[in-house]
PDB file of C-alpha atoms in Angstrom:
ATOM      1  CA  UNK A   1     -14.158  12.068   9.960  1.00 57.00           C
ATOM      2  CA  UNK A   2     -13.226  15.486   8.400  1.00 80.00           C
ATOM      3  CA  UNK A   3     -14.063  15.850   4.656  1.00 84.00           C
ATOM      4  CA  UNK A   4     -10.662  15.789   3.581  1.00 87.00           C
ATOM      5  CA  UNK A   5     -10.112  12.278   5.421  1.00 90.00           C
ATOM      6  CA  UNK A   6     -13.524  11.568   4.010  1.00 92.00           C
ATOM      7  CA  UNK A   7     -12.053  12.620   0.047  1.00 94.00           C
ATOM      8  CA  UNK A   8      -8.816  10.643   0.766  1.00 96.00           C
ATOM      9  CA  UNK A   9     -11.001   7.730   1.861  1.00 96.00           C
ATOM     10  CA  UNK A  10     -13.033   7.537  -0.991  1.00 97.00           C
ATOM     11  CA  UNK A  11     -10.066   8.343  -3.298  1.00 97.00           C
ATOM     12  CA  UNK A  12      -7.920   5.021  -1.596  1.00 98.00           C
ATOM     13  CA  UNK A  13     -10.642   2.890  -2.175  1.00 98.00           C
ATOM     14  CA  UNK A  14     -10.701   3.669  -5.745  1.00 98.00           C
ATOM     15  CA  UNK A  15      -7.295   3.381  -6.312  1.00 98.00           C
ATOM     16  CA  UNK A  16      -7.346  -0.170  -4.054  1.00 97.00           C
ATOM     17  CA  UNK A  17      -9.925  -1.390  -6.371  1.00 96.00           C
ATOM     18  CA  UNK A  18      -8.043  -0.391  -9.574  1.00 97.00           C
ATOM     19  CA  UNK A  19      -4.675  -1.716  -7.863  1.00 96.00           C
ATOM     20  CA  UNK A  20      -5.953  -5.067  -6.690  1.00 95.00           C
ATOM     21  CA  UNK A  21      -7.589  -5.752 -10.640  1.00 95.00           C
ATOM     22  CA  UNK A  22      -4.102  -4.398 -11.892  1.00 95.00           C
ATOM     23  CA  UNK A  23      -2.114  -6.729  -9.467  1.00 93.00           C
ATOM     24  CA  UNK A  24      -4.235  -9.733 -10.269  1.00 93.00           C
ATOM     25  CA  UNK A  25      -3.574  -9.093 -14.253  1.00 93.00           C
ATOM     26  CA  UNK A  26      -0.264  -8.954 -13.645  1.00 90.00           C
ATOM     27  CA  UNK A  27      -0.037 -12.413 -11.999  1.00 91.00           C
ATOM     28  CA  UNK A  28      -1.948 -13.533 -14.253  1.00 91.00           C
ATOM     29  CA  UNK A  29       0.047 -12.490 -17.542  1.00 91.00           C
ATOM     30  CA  UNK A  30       3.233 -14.331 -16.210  1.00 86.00           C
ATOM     31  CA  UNK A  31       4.669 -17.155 -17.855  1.00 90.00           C
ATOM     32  CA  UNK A  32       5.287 -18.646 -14.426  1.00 88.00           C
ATOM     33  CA  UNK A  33       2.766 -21.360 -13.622  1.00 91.00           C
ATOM     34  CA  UNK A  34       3.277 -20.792  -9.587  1.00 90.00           C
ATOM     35  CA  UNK A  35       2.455 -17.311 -10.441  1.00 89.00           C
ATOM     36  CA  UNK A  36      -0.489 -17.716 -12.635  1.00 88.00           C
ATOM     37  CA  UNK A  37      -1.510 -20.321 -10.102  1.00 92.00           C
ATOM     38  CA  UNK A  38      -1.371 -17.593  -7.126  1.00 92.00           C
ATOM     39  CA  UNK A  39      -3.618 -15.357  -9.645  1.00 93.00           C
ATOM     40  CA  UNK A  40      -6.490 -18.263  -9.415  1.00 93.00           C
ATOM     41  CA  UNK A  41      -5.697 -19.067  -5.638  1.00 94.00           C
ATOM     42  CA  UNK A  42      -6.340 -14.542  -5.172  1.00 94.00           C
ATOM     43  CA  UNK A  43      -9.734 -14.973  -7.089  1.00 95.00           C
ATOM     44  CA  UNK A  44     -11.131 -17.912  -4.805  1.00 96.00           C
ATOM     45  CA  UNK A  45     -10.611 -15.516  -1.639  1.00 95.00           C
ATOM     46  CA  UNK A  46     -11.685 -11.608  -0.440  1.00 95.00           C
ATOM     47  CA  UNK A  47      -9.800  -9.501  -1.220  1.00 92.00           C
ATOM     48  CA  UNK A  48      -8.814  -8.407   1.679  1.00 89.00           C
ATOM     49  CA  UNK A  49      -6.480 -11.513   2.604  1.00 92.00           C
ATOM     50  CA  UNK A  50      -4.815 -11.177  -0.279  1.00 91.00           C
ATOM     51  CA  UNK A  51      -1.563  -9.915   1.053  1.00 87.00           C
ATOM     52  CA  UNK A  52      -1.256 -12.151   3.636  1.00 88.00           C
ATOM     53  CA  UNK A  53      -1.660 -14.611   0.911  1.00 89.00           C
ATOM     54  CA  UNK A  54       1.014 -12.974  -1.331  1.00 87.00           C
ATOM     55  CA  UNK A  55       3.326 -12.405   1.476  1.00 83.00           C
ATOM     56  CA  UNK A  56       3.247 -16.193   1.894  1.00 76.00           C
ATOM     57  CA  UNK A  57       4.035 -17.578  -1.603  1.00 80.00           C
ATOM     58  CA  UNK A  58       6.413 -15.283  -3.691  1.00 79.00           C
ATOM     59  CA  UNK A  59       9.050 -11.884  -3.114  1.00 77.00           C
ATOM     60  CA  UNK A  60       6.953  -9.128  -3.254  1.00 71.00           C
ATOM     61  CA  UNK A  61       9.835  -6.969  -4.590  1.00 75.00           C
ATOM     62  CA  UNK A  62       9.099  -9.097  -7.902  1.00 80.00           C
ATOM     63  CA  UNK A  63       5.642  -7.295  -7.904  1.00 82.00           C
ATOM     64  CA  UNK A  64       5.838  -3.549  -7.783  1.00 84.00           C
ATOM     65  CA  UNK A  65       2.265  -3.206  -7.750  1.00 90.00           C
ATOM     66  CA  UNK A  66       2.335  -4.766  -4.294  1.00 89.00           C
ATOM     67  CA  UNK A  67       4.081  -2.259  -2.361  1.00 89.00           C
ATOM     68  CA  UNK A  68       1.541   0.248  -3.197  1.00 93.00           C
ATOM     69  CA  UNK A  69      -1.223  -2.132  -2.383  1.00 93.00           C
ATOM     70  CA  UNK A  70       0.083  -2.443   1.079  1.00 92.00           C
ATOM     71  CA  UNK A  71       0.492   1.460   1.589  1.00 94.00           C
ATOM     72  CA  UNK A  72      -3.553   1.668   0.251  1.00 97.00           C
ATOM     73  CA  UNK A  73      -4.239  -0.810   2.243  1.00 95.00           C
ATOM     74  CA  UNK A  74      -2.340   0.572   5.537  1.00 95.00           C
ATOM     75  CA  UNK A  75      -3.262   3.988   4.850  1.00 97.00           C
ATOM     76  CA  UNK A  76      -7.365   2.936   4.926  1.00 96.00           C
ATOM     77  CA  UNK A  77      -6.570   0.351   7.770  1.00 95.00           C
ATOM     78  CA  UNK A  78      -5.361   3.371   9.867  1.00 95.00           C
ATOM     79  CA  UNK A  79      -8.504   5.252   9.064  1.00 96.00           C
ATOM     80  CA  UNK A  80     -11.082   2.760  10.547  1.00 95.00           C
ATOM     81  CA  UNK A  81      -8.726   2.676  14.080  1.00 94.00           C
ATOM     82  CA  UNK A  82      -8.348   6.414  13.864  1.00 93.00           C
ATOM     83  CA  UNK A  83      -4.641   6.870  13.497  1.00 94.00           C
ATOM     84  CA  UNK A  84      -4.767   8.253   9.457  1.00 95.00           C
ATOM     85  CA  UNK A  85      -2.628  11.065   9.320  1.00 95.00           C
ATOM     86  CA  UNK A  86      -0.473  10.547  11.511  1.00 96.00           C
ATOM     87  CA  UNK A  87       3.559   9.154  10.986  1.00 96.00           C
ATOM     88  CA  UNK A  88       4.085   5.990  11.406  1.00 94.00           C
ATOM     89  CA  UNK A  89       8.006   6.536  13.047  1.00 95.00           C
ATOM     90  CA  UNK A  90       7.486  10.218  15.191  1.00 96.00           C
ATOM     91  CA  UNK A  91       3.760   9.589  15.612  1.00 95.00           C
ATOM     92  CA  UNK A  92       3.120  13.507  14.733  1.00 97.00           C
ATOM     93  CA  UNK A  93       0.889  14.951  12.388  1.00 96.00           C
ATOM     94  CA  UNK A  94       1.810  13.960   8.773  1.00 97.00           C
ATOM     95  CA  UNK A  95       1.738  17.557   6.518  1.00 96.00           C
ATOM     96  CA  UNK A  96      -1.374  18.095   4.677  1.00 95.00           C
ATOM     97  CA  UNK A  97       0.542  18.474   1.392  1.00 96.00           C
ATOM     98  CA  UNK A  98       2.016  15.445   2.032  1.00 96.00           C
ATOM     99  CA  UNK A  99      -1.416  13.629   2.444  1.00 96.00           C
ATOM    100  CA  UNK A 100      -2.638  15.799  -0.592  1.00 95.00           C
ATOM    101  CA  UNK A 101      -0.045  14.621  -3.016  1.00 96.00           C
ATOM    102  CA  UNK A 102      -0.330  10.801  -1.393  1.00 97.00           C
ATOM    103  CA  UNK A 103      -2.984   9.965   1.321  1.00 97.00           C
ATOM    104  CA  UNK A 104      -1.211   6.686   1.688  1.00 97.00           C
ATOM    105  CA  UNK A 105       2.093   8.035   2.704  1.00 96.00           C
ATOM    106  CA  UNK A 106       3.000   6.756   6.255  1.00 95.00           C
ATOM    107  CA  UNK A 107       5.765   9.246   6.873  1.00 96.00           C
ATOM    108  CA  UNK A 108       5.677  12.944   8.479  1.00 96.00           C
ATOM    109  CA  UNK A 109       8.498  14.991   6.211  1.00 96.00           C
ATOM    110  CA  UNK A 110      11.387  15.054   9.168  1.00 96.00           C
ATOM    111  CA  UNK A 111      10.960  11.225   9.119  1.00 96.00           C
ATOM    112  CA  UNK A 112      10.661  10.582   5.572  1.00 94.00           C
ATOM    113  CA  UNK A 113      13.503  12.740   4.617  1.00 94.00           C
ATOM    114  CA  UNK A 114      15.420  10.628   7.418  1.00 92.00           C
ATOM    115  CA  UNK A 115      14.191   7.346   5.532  1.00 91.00           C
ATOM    116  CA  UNK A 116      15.632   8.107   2.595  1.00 90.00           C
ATOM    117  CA  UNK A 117      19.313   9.446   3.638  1.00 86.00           C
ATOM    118  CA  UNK A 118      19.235   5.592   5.638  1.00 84.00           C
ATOM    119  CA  UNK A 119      18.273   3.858   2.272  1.00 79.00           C
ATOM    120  CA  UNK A 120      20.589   5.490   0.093  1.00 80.00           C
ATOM    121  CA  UNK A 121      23.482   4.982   2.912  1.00 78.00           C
ATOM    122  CA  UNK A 122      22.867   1.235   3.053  1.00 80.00           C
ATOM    123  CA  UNK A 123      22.739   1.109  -0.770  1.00 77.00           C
ATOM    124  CA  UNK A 124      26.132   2.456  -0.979  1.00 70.00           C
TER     125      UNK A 124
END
């Protein structure tokens, strides 16, 4: 691991750590009993099930917090298996100021500049 994968690393984990106490207050604060219920159900298991937990029982669009916990997430998955770095469409090299501004980003430029121009034609 190369010392700026190494700095990314360390900086994911802090923001996962920060993210999954933010996401947890969040469920937490709602006045929805299934959600505050969800909230207990997260404490009782590791943290690193959570999303398949989440994914189960509510919309994660209702959660914006959870999108980003699934990039983290991804983003540190694909540095145990070796793939960090690398797009997740093209499969080329992702642009070190991409990975500088966000080391969770799963997109080279070409391919996230083609994501977008799709999004914004389907929500048209």
């Amino acid at each position: 691991m190369n010392e700026n994968t190494h700095n990314y690393e360390q900086s994911l984990q802090t923001e996962l750590a920060a993210l999954r106490n933010d996401f947890l207050g969040e469920l937490k604060s709602s006045p929805n009993e299934f959600t505050h219920n969800l909230a207990n159900t997260l404490e009782l298991n590791p943290p690193n099930k959570w999303l398949d937990i989440v994914m189960e029982k509510i919309n994660p669009e209702q959660f914006p917090l959870y999108d980003r916990l699934m990039k983290v997430e991804a983003a540190l998955c694909q540095m145990e298996i070796g793939q960090f770095g690398y797009c997740c469409d093209c499969e080329q090299t992702i642009e070190p100021e991409l990975l500088e501004q966000d080391p969770a980003t799963q997109r080279c430029l070409s391919c996230k500049t083609k994501a977008v121009k799709s999004a914004d034609m389907q929500q048209k």
